[in-house]
Coordinates of N, CA and C in Angstrom, one line a residue:
M279 N 22.2 1.5 -5.3 CA 21.1 2.1 -5.5 C 21.4 3.1 -4.2
E280 N 20.6 4.5 -4.5 CA 21.6 5.0 -2.6 C 19.9 5.3 -1.8
N281 N 20.4 5.0 -0.5 CA 19.9 4.9 0.4 C 18.7 6.7 0.6
S282 N 17.2 6.0 0.4 CA 17.1 7.6 0.4 C 16.8 8.7 2.0
T283 N 17.5 7.3 2.8 CA 17.0 7.8 4.1 C 18.6 9.2 4.5
T284 N 19.6 9.2 3.1 CA 21.5 9.2 3.8 C 21.4 10.9 4.2
Q285 N 21.1 11.9 3.1 CA 20.7 12.4 2.8 C 19.3 13.7 2.2
P286 N 18.4 13.9 3.6 CA 17.4 14.1 3.8 C 17.2 15.8 2.5
L287 N 16.6 15.9 1.3 CA 16.4 17.0 1.0 C 15.1 18.1 1.3
D288 N 15.2 19.5 1.0 CA 14.3 20.1 1.5 C 13.9 20.4 -0.1
A289 N 12.9 19.8 -0.8 CA 12.6 20.1 -2.0 C 11.7 21.4 -1.9
K290 N 10.9 21.4 -1.8 CA 10.1 23.1 -1.0 C 11.4 24.0 -1.6
K291 N 13.0 24.1 -1.1 CA 13.6 25.3 -1.3 C 14.8 25.3 -2.3
I292 N 14.8 24.3 -2.8 CA 15.9 24.1 -4.3 C 15.1 24.0 -5.7
L293 N 13.9 23.5 -5.9 CA 13.4 23.3 -6.6 C 12.1 24.4 -7.0
P294 N 11.9 24.5 -8.5 CA 10.6 25.8 -8.9 C 9.3 24.8 -8.4
T295 N 8.5 25.3 -8.1 CA 7.2 25.6 -7.7 C 6.4 24.8 -9.0
A296 N 6.2 25.3 -10.6 CA 6.3 24.0 -11.5 C 6.0 22.6 -11.1
K297 N 7.8 22.4 -10.6 CA 8.0 21.2 -10.4 C 7.3 20.4 -9.2
T298 N 7.1 20.2 -8.6 CA 6.5 20.0 -6.4 C 5.4 20.0 -7.4
D299 N 4.0 20.5 -8.3 CA 3.1 20.8 -8.0 C 2.6 19.7 -8.8
R300 N 3.8 19.2 -10.1 CA 3.0 17.6 -11.1 C 3.5 16.4 -10.3
I301 N 3.7 17.1 -8.5 CA 3.3 15.0 -8.0 C 2.7 16.2 -7.5
Q302 N 1.1 14.7 -7.5 CA -0.3 14.9 -7.1 C -0.6 14.3 -6.0
L303 N 0.1 14.7 -5.1 CA -0.7 13.8 -4.0 C -1.6 14.4 -2.8
H304 N -1.8 13.7 -1.5 CA -2.7 14.5 -1.0 C -1.7 14.9 0.0
P305 N -2.2 16.3 0.0 CA -1.2 17.0 1.2 C -0.6 16.7 2.1
S306 N -0.8 15.9 3.3 CA -1.0 15.2 4.7 C 0.6 13.8 3.7
W307 N 0.3 13.6 3.2 CA 1.5 13.0 2.2 C 2.5 13.4 1.6
K308 N 2.1 14.7 0.5 CA 3.1 15.2 -0.2 C 4.1 16.6 0.3
E309 N 3.9 16.9 1.4 CA 5.0 18.0 1.7 C 5.7 17.1 3.1
P310 N 5.3 16.0 3.5 CA 6.8 14.6 4.6 C 7.6 14.0 3.3
L311 N 6.7 13.6 1.9 CA 7.3 12.9 0.8 C 8.3 13.9 -0.2
L312 N 7.7 15.1 -0.3 CA 7.6 15.8 -1.4 C 9.8 15.5 -1.9
A313 N 10.3 15.8 -0.5 CA 11.7 15.0 -1.2 C 12.2 14.1 -2.0
E314 N 11.7 13.1 -1.7 CA 12.3 11.7 -2.0 C 12.2 11.3 -3.9
F315 N 10.8 12.3 -4.2 CA 10.7 12.1 -6.0 C 12.2 12.9 -6.0
F316 N 12.9 13.6 -5.4 CA 14.0 14.2 -6.4 C 15.0 13.8 -5.4
Q317 N 15.1 12.0 -5.1 CA 16.0 11.4 -3.8 C 16.9 10.9 -6.1
P318 N 18.4 10.6 -6.2 CA 19.0 9.7 -7.0 C 17.9 8.9 -7.3
Y319 N 17.5 7.8 -5.9 CA 16.8 5.9 -6.5 C 15.3 6.7 -7.0
M320 N 14.7 8.1 -7.2 CA 13.2 7.7 -7.4 C 13.1 8.3 -9.3
I321 N 14.5 9.6 -9.4 CA 14.8 10.0 -10.1 C 14.8 8.7 -11.7
E322 N 15.8 7.1 -10.6 CA 16.1 6.5 -11.5 C 14.5 5.3 -12.0
L323 N 14.2 5.5 -11.4 CA 12.4 5.1 -10.8 C 11.9 5.6 -12.2
H324 N 11.8 6.9 -12.1 CA 11.7 7.4 -13.0 C 11.9 7.0 -14.1
E325 N 13.1 7.4 -15.0 CA 13.8 7.1 -15.8 C 13.4 5.6 -16.8
F326 N 13.8 4.5 -15.2 CA 13.2 3.6 -15.8 C 11.6 2.9 -16.5
L327 N 11.1 3.7 -16.1 CA 9.7 2.8 -16.2 C 9.2 4.4 -17.3
E328 N 10.0 5.2 -17.8 CA 9.8 6.4 -19.1 C 10.2 4.9 -20.3
R329 N 11.7 4.7 -20.1 CA 12.0 3.8 -20.7 C 11.2 2.3 -21.5
E330 N 10.4 2.2 -20.1 CA 9.4 0.4 -20.0 C 8.4 1.6 -21.6
M331 N 8.2 2.3 -20.8 CA 6.7 2.6 -21.8 C 7.3 2.6 -22.9
K332 N 8.2 4.0 -23.6 CA 8.8 4.0 -25.0 C 8.7 3.2 -25.6
M333 N 9.4 1.4 -24.8 CA 9.1 -0.1 -25.3 C 7.9 0.0 -25.3
G334 N 6.9 0.4 -25.5 CA 5.5 0.1 -25.9 C 5.1 -0.9 -24.5
K335 N 5.7 -1.1 -23.5 CA 6.0 -1.8 -22.7 C 4.4 -1.2 -21.8
T336 N 3.7 -2.2 -21.8 CA 2.0 -1.8 -20.6 C 2.8 -1.8 -18.9
I337 N 2.0 -0.4 -18.6 CA 1.9 -0.8 -16.7 C 0.8 -0.6 -16.1
Y338 N 0.7 -1.0 -15.3 CA -0.2 -1.4 -14.1 C 0.3 -0.7 -12.8
P339 N -0.4 0.2 -12.1 CA -1.6 0.3 -13.1 C -1.7 2.1 -13.7
K340 N -2.5 2.0 -13.9 CA -2.6 4.1 -14.8 C -2.0 4.5 -14.3
G341 N -1.0 5.3 -14.6 CA -0.3 6.5 -13.6 C -1.1 7.5 -13.3
P342 N -2.1 8.3 -13.0 CA -3.2 9.1 -12.1 C -3.1 8.0 -10.8
D343 N -3.7 6.6 -11.2 CA -3.5 5.3 -10.3 C -2.7 5.3 -9.0
V344 N -1.6 6.0 -9.7 CA 0.4 4.9 -9.0 C -0.1 5.2 -7.3
F345 N -0.5 6.3 -6.9 CA -0.1 6.8 -5.6 C -1.5 6.6 -4.7
N346 N -2.3 6.2 -5.0 CA -4.2 6.0 -5.2 C -3.9 5.9 -3.4
A347 N -3.6 4.9 -2.7 CA -3.7 4.1 -1.2 C -3.3 5.9 -0.4
L348 N -2.0 5.8 -1.0 CA -2.0 7.6 0.1 C -3.1 8.3 -0.5
N349 N -3.2 9.0 -1.7 CA -4.3 10.0 -2.1 C -6.1 9.9 -1.1
E350 N -6.1 8.2 -0.9 CA -7.3 7.9 -0.7 C -7.2 7.5 0.8
C351 N -6.3 8.0 1.9 CA -6.5 7.1 2.7 C -5.5 8.5 3.8
P352 N -6.1 10.2 3.7 CA -4.4 10.9 4.1 C -3.7 9.5 5.5
L353 N -2.8 10.8 5.6 CA -1.6 10.6 6.9 C -2.1 10.2 8.4
E354 N -2.4 11.4 8.7 CA -3.2 11.6 9.8 C -4.8 10.8 10.4
N355 N -4.6 9.8 9.2 CA -6.0 9.6 9.1 C -5.8 7.4 9.1
V356 N -5.0 7.0 8.8 CA -4.4 5.9 8.6 C -4.6 5.5 9.9
K357 N -5.5 3.9 10.5 CA -5.5 3.4 11.7 C -4.8 2.2 11.7
V358 N -4.6 1.9 10.0 CA -4.4 0.4 10.0 C -4.1 0.2 8.1
V359 N -2.6 -0.7 8.4 CA -1.9 -0.9 7.0 C -1.9 -1.7 6.6
I360 N -2.4 -2.2 5.6 CA -2.5 -4.0 4.8 C -1.3 -3.9 3.6
L361 N -0.1 -4.2 4.1 CA 0.4 -4.5 2.7 C 0.8 -5.8 2.0
G362 N 0.9 -5.2 0.9 CA 0.5 -6.4 -0.5 C 1.7 -6.5 -1.4
Q363 N 2.4 -6.7 -2.1 CA 3.5 -7.7 -2.2 C 3.9 -6.0 -3.9
D364 N 2.9 -6.5 -5.4 CA 2.9 -5.0 -5.7 C 1.8 -5.7 -6.6
P365 N 1.3 -4.8 -7.1 CA -0.2 -4.3 -8.1 C -0.3 -5.5 -8.8
Y366 N -0.9 -6.2 -8.7 CA -2.3 -7.2 -9.8 C -1.8 -6.3 -11.5
H367 N -1.0 -7.2 -12.0 CA -0.3 -7.5 -12.8 C -1.6 -8.0 -15.1
G368 N -3.8 -8.0 -14.7 CA -4.2 -8.4 -15.9 C -4.7 -6.4 -15.8
P369 N -4.8 -7.3 -17.1 CA -5.7 -5.5 -17.2 C -7.3 -5.0 -17.1
G370 N -7.0 -4.3 -17.0 CA -8.0 -3.8 -15.5 C -7.9 -3.7 -14.7
Q371 N -7.4 -4.9 -13.6 CA -7.5 -4.5 -12.7 C -6.2 -3.7 -11.6
A372 N -5.5 -3.9 -11.7 CA -4.7 -3.1 -10.8 C -5.1 -1.4 -10.6
H373 N -5.7 -0.8 -9.9 CA -5.8 0.8 -9.4 C -5.1 0.9 -8.2
G374 N -4.4 1.3 -7.7 CA -3.5 2.1 -7.0 C -4.0 2.2 -5.1
L375 N -5.0 0.7 -4.5 CA -5.2 0.2 -3.6 C -5.3 -1.4 -3.4
C376 N -3.5 -1.7 -2.8 CA -3.4 -3.1 -2.5 C -4.1 -4.4 -2.5
F377 N -4.6 -4.7 -3.5 CA -5.5 -6.0 -3.4 C -7.2 -5.3 -4.0
S378 N -7.0 -4.5 -4.3 CA -8.7 -3.8 -4.7 C -8.7 -4.0 -6.1
V379 N -9.8 -4.1 -6.6 CA -10.0 -3.7 -8.3 C -11.5 -2.8 -8.3
Q380 N -11.2 -2.8 -9.1 CA -12.2 -2.0 -9.9 C -13.8 -2.6 -9.8
K381 N -15.1 -2.3 -9.9 CA -16.4 -2.5 -9.3 C -16.8 -3.7 -11.0
N382 N -16.4 -3.2 -11.9 CA -16.4 -4.6 -13.1 C -16.4 -4.9 -12.9
V383 N -14.5 -5.6 -12.2 CA -13.3 -6.9 -12.1 C -13.4 -8.0 -11.1
R384 N -13.7 -8.9 -12.7 CA -13.7 -9.4 -10.6 C -12.9 -10.3 -9.8
P385 N -13.3 -10.0 -8.9 CA -12.5 -10.7 -8.0 C -11.1 -11.7 -8.0
P386 N -9.9 -11.4 -8.0 CA -8.7 -12.4 -8.6 C -8.6 -13.2 -7.0
P387 N -8.0 -14.5 -7.9 CA -7.9 -15.4 -6.6 C -7.5 -15.3 -4.9
S388 N -6.7 -14.4 -4.7 CA -5.6 -13.0 -3.6 C -7.7 -13.0 -2.9
L389 N -7.8 -11.8 -3.7 CA -8.9 -11.4 -3.3 C -10.1 -12.1 -2.2
M390 N -10.2 -12.6 -3.4 CA -11.0 -13.9 -3.2 C -11.4 -14.6 -1.5
N391 N -9.7 -15.2 -1.7 CA -9.6 -16.0 -0.8 C -9.8 -14.1 0.9
I392 N -9.3 -13.3 0.9 CA -9.6 -12.3 2.1 C -11.1 -12.6 1.9
F393 N -11.7 -12.5 1.2 CA -14.0 -12.5 1.0 C -13.8 -13.3 2.1
K394 N -13.1 -15.0 1.5 CA -12.9 -16.2 2.5 C -12.9 -16.0 3.8
E395 N -11.7 -15.4 4.5 CA -11.5 -15.3 5.2 C -12.1 -14.0 6.4
L396 N -12.8 -13.0 5.3 CA -13.6 -12.0 6.2 C -14.9 -12.8 6.2
E397 N -15.2 -14.0 5.4 CA -16.7 -14.1 6.4 C -16.0 -15.5 7.4
S398 N -15.1 -16.1 7.2 CA -14.8 -17.2 8.7 C -14.7 -16.3 9.9
D399 N -13.9 -14.5 9.3 CA -13.3 -14.3 11.3 C -14.0 -14.0 12.1
L400 N -15.8 -13.0 10.5 CA -16.2 -11.7 11.1 C -18.2 -12.6 10.0
G401 N -17.6 -13.2 10.0 CA -19.2 -13.6 9.1 C -19.9 -12.9 8.4
I402 N -18.7 -12.0 7.9 CA -18.9 -10.7 6.8 C -19.5 -11.4 5.6
P403 N -20.8 -11.5 4.3 CA -20.5 -12.1 3.5 C -19.7 -11.8 2.3
R404 N -19.0 -12.7 1.6 CA -18.7 -12.4 0.1 C -19.2 -11.0 -0.8
P405 N -19.1 -10.3 -0.8 CA -19.3 -8.7 -1.2 C -19.3 -9.2 -3.1
N406 N -20.3 -8.3 -4.3 CA -20.9 -8.7 -5.4 C -19.2 -8.6 -5.6
H407 N -19.1 -7.0 -5.6 CA -17.2 -6.6 -5.8 C -16.1 -6.8 -5.3
G408 N -14.9 -6.2 -5.8 CA -13.8 -6.7 -5.4 C -13.1 -4.9 -4.6
H409 N -14.2 -3.8 -4.8 CA -13.7 -2.5 -5.3 C -13.4 -2.5 -3.6
L410 N -12.1 -2.0 -2.7 CA -12.1 -1.5 -1.2 C -11.9 0.3 -0.8
D411 N -12.3 0.7 -1.7 CA -12.5 1.8 -0.8 C -13.1 2.2 0.2
K412 N -13.9 1.3 0.0 CA -14.6 1.6 1.3 C -13.6 1.6 3.0
W413 N -12.9 0.7 2.9 CA -12.0 0.4 4.1 C -10.8 1.8 4.1
A414 N -10.4 2.0 3.0 CA -9.3 3.1 2.6 C -9.7 4.5 3.8
K415 N -11.4 4.7 2.3 CA -11.9 6.0 3.5 C -12.4 6.3 4.8
Q416 N -11.8 5.0 5.4 CA -12.1 4.2 7.2 C -11.2 4.4 8.2
G417 N -9.5 4.6 7.0 CA -8.3 4.8 7.5 C -7.0 3.6 7.4
V418 N -7.7 2.7 6.7 CA -7.2 1.9 6.3 C -6.1 2.0 5.1
L419 N -4.6 2.3 5.1 CA -3.8 2.0 3.9 C -3.7 1.1 3.2
L420 N -4.2 0.7 1.9 CA -4.3 -0.4 1.6 C -2.9 -0.4 0.2
L421 N -1.5 -0.3 0.8 CA -0.3 -0.3 0.5 C 0.3 -1.0 0.0
N422 N 1.0 -1.3 -1.4 CA 1.5 -2.3 -1.7 C 3.4 -1.9 -1.8
T423 N 4.1 -2.8 -2.1 CA 5.6 -2.2 -1.6 C 6.1 -2.4 -2.5
V424 N 6.1 -2.7 -4.1 CA 5.9 -2.3 -5.3 C 5.4 -1.1 -6.6
L425 N 5.4 -0.1 -6.7 CA 3.4 0.0 -6.8 C 3.3 0.6 -8.6
T426 N 4.3 -0.4 -9.3 CA 3.5 -0.7 -10.9 C 4.6 -1.9 -11.0
V427 N 3.9 -2.4 -12.0 CA 4.4 -3.8 -12.6 C 4.0 -3.5 -14.0
E428 N 5.2 -4.2 -14.6 CA 4.8 -4.6 -16.8 C 3.3 -5.5 -16.1
S429 N 2.4 -5.4 -17.9 CA 1.7 -6.3 -17.6 C 2.1 -7.7 -17.6
G430 N 1.0 -8.9 -17.2 CA 1.4 -10.2 -17.2 C 2.9 -10.6 -16.9
K431 N 3.0 -10.0 -15.8 CA 4.6 -10.2 -15.6 C 5.0 -9.6 -14.4
A432 N 4.5 -10.8 -13.0 CA 4.8 -10.4 -11.5 C 6.2 -10.6 -11.1
A433 N 5.6 -9.2 -9.9 CA 7.6 -9.2 -10.0 C 8.2 -8.3 -11.3
S434 N 7.9 -7.5 -12.0 CA 8.7 -7.1 -12.6 C 9.3 -6.3 -12.2
H435 N 9.0 -5.4 -11.7 CA 10.0 -3.9 -11.0 C 10.5 -3.8 -9.5
H436 N 9.8 -5.5 -8.6 CA 10.5 -5.2 -7.8 C 12.3 -4.8 -7.4
G437 N 13.4 -3.9 -7.3 CA 13.9 -3.9 -6.7 C 14.3 -2.4 -7.6
K438 N 13.6 -1.7 -8.3 CA 13.9 -0.7 -8.9 C 13.5 1.0 -8.3
G439 N 13.4 0.9 -6.9 CA 13.0 1.7 -6.5 C 12.1 1.7 -5.6
W440 N 10.9 1.3 -6.8 CA 9.7 1.9 -4.9 C 10.2 1.5 -3.6
E441 N 10.8 0.1 -3.5 CA 11.0 -0.1 -1.8 C 11.3 0.4 -1.6
N442 N 12.3 1.6 -2.0 CA 12.6 3.2 -1.0 C 11.2 3.9 -0.2
F443 N 10.4 3.9 -1.1 CA 9.6 5.0 -1.8 C 8.7 4.8 0.1
T444 N 8.1 3.3 -0.5 CA 7.7 2.7 0.5 C 7.9 2.0 1.7
D445 N 9.3 1.9 2.0 CA 10.0 2.2 3.3 C 9.5 3.8 4.3
Q446 N 9.3 4.8 3.7 CA 9.4 6.2 3.8 C 8.1 6.4 4.2
V447 N 7.0 5.7 3.4 CA 5.4 6.2 4.0 C 5.3 4.8 5.2
I448 N 5.7 3.8 5.6 CA 5.5 3.2 6.6 C 6.7 3.7 7.7
H449 N 7.8 4.9 7.5 CA 8.6 5.4 9.3 C 7.3 6.5 9.1
L450 N 6.7 7.0 8.4 CA 5.9 8.4 8.5 C 3.7 8.5 9.0
V451 N 3.9 6.9 9.0 CA 2.8 6.1 9.4 C 3.7 5.7 10.9
D452 N 4.7 4.7 11.2 CA 5.7 4.6 12.6 C 5.2 6.0 13.4
E453 N 6.0 7.5 13.2 CA 5.4 8.2 13.9 C 4.0 9.1 14.8
L454 N 3.0 8.3 14.0 CA 2.0 9.1 13.7 C 1.9 9.1 15.6
P455 N 1.0 10.1 16.2 CA 0.7 10.0 17.4 C -0.1 8.5 18.4
H456 N -0.2 7.7 17.4 CA -2.1 6.4 17.9 C -0.7 5.5 17.4
S457 N -2.4 4.6 17.9 CA -1.1 3.1 17.3 C -2.2 2.9 16.2
V458 N -1.7 2.5 15.7 CA -2.2 1.7 14.1 C -1.8 0.1 14.2
A459 N -2.7 -0.6 13.4 CA -2.6 -1.7 13.0 C -2.0 -2.4 11.7
Y460 N -1.0 -3.1 12.1 CA 0.3 -3.7 10.4 C -0.3 -5.0 9.8
L461 N -0.8 -4.9 9.1 CA -1.2 -6.0 8.5 C 0.1 -6.8 7.3
L462 N 0.7 -7.9 7.7 CA 2.1 -8.0 7.2 C 1.4 -9.5 6.0
W463 N 1.0 -9.2 4.9 CA 1.1 -10.8 4.1 C 1.8 -11.1 3.0
G464 N 2.1 -11.9 3.4 CA 3.7 -12.6 2.4 C 4.7 -11.8 3.5
S465 N 6.3 -12.0 2.3 CA 7.5 -11.7 2.7 C 7.8 -10.5 2.8
P466 N 7.7 -9.8 1.2 CA 7.6 -9.0 0.7 C 7.4 -8.2 1.7
A467 N 6.3 -8.1 2.5 CA 5.6 -7.2 3.4 C 6.2 -7.1 4.7
Q468 N 6.0 -8.1 5.0 CA 7.0 -9.2 6.6 C 8.4 -8.1 6.7
K469 N 8.7 -7.7 4.9 CA 10.5 -7.4 5.0 C 10.1 -5.9 5.8
K470 N 9.1 -5.5 6.0 CA 8.8 -3.9 6.4 C 8.6 -3.5 7.9
E471 N 9.2 -5.3 8.6 CA 8.5 -4.7 10.0 C 9.6 -4.0 10.7
A472 N 11.3 -4.4 10.3 CA 12.1 -3.8 10.8 C 12.6 -2.3 10.9
L473 N 11.3 -2.4 10.5 CA 10.8 -0.2 10.0 C 9.9 0.1 10.8
I474 N 8.9 -0.6 11.4 CA 7.9 -0.4 12.8 C 9.1 -0.2 14.0
Q475 N 9.3 1.1 14.0 CA 9.8 0.5 15.8 C 8.8 1.2 17.0
N476 N 8.2 2.0 16.0 CA 7.0 2.4 17.3 C 6.0 0.9 18.7
K477 N 6.6 1.0 19.5 CA 6.2 -0.3 20.3 C 4.6 0.3 20.5
R478 N 3.5 1.1 20.1 CA 2.4 1.6 20.6 C 1.6 0.8 19.4
H479 N 2.5 0.2 18.3 CA 1.1 -0.5 17.1 C 1.3 -1.7 17.3
L480 N 0.8 -2.2 16.4 CA 0.1 -3.6 16.4 C 0.9 -4.0 15.6
I481 N 1.2 -5.3 15.2 CA 2.1 -6.2 14.3 C 1.3 -7.5 14.0
L482 N 0.7 -7.8 13.2 CA 0.2 -9.0 12.6 C 0.2 -9.8 11.5
K483 N 1.4 -10.8 12.0 CA 1.7 -11.1 10.3 C 1.3 -12.7 10.1
S484 N 1.1 -13.1 8.3 CA 0.6 -14.5 7.8 C 1.5 -14.6 6.5
P485 N 1.2 -16.2 6.0 CA 1.4 -15.4 4.8 C 0.6 -14.9 4.0
H486 N 1.0 -15.3 2.2 CA 0.1 -14.1 1.9 C -1.7 -14.8 1.6
P487 N -2.1 -14.2 0.9 CA -3.6 -14.9 0.4 C -3.6 -15.2 -1.4
S488 N -2.4 -15.4 -1.6 CA -2.2 -15.8 -3.0 C -2.9 -17.1 -2.7
P489 N -3.8 -18.0 -3.6 CA -3.8 -19.4 -3.2 C -2.6 -20.7 -2.7
L490 N -1.2 -19.8 -3.9 CA -0.6 -20.4 -3.8 C 0.2 -20.8 -2.3
S491 N -0.3 -19.5 -1.3 CA 0.0 -19.9 -0.2 C -1.2 -19.9 0.8
A492 N -2.4 -19.5 1.1 CA -3.0 -19.4 1.7 C -3.2 -20.2 3.0
Y493 N -3.3 -21.3 2.4 CA -3.8 -22.5 3.1 C -2.8 -22.9 3.8
R494 N -1.6 -21.9 4.0 CA -0.8 -22.5 5.0 C -0.3 -21.0 6.0
G495 N -1.8 -20.2 6.9 CA -1.7 -19.8 7.0 C -2.4 -18.6 7.5
F496 N -2.7 -18.1 5.6 CA -3.7 -16.9 6.0 C -5.0 -17.2 6.6
L497 N -5.7 -18.4 5.6 CA -7.1 -18.6 6.2 C -6.5 -19.1 7.7
G498 N -7.8 -18.7 8.2 CA -7.5 -19.0 9.8 C -6.8 -17.5 10.7
N499 N -6.5 -16.4 10.4 CA -5.9 -15.5 10.9 C -6.2 -14.6 12.0
K500 N -7.4 -14.5 11.4 CA -7.9 -14.2 12.3 C -7.8 -12.2 12.1
H501 N -7.4 -11.8 11.3 CA -6.3 -10.4 11.4 C -8.2 -9.3 12.0
F502 N -8.8 -9.6 10.6 CA -10.1 -8.6 10.8 C -10.5 -8.4 12.2
S503 N -10.7 -9.8 13.6 CA -11.1 -9.4 14.4 C -9.9 -9.3 15.9
K504 N -9.3 -9.2 14.8 CA -7.8 -9.0 16.3 C -7.3 -7.3 15.7
T505 N -8.3 -6.9 14.7 CA -7.6 -5.5 14.1 C -8.8 -4.9 14.5
N506 N -9.9 -4.5 14.6 CA -11.0 -4.0 15.7 C -10.6 -4.3 17.0
T507 N -10.1 -5.5 17.6 CA -10.2 -5.9 19.1 C -9.2 -4.9 19.8
H508 N -8.1 -4.3 19.0 CA -6.9 -3.5 18.8 C -7.3 -2.4 18.8
L509 N -7.8 -1.9 17.8 CA -8.7 -0.2 17.4 C -9.6 0.0 19.1
K510 N -9.8 -0.6 19.5 CA -10.9 -1.0 20.2 C -10.6 -0.5 21.2
K511 N -9.5 -1.2 22.0 CA -8.0 -0.8 24.2 C -8.0 0.7 23.5
Q512 N -7.3 0.5 21.9 CA -7.2 2.3 21.8 C -8.0 3.5 21.9
K513 N -10.0 3.2 21.8 CA -10.1 3.9 22.3 C -10.5 4.5 21.0
I514 N -10.5 3.6 19.9 CA -10.7 4.3 18.4 C -11.8 3.2 17.6
E515 N -12.5 3.9 17.1 CA -13.6 3.4 16.4 C -12.9 2.2 15.0
P516 N -13.4 0.9 15.6 CA -13.2 -0.3 14.7 C -13.8 0.4 13.0
I517 N -13.1 -0.5 11.9 CA -13.6 -0.8 10.5 C -14.9 -2.2 10.4
D518 N -15.2 -1.2 10.1 CA -16.5 -1.7 9.0 C -16.3 -2.2 7.6
W519 N -15.4 -3.9 8.1 CA -15.1 -4.6 6.9 C -15.6 -4.5 5.8
S520 N -17.9 -4.9 6.1 CA -18.4 -5.6 5.0 C -18.5 -4.5 4.2
L521 N -18.7 -4.1 2.8 CA -18.4 -4.1 0.8 C -19.3 -3.0 0.5

């Protein structure tokens, strides 16, 4: 699969407006990412997803929600990046923000461990829902390394092209003029560390909050308080992590 960084395209110059208008992204992301949608890897990814759906497979999240992480958090507003792996693969869970579920959906175990760490770190009691949009609206980019998954099959869309796309997202954040805190939870997220070149940024790493790994270093990592301490030092408004 071709590396998306080898030959940048100016999609606006070579494609009709009708095609680019179908890409529903916040303008702050759409302009710098537009050419990615016409790179070979993204065309192959689109064809793969279409084949999967024609075979009757259920893909999460729903199409309009795939880019919610970007649409809920404009590029210039990004203060924090929380990197997950891939979306939840259970019915009604994934809606485009990593680790988040809709308010009427029971929080999965990974999210419960996030809330457990939040309470231990900052004394914030567990909320009665798992919808993290309040974080996104404050500048927390809730990004998975892979943006779709087949129902019931974790990691089923790894290696299909999404990693190239989210690499480009990280490149854009890395170029922001202000400092950003990166919370890299789990090995797929930590592989993105090499893309973070600007020394002004804060990088925090720990195991994934999954029950399989949370007790090996996620619980007790104090990433929430460390993030806010860093933001305050940079004279950036800290995150209100309560929900």
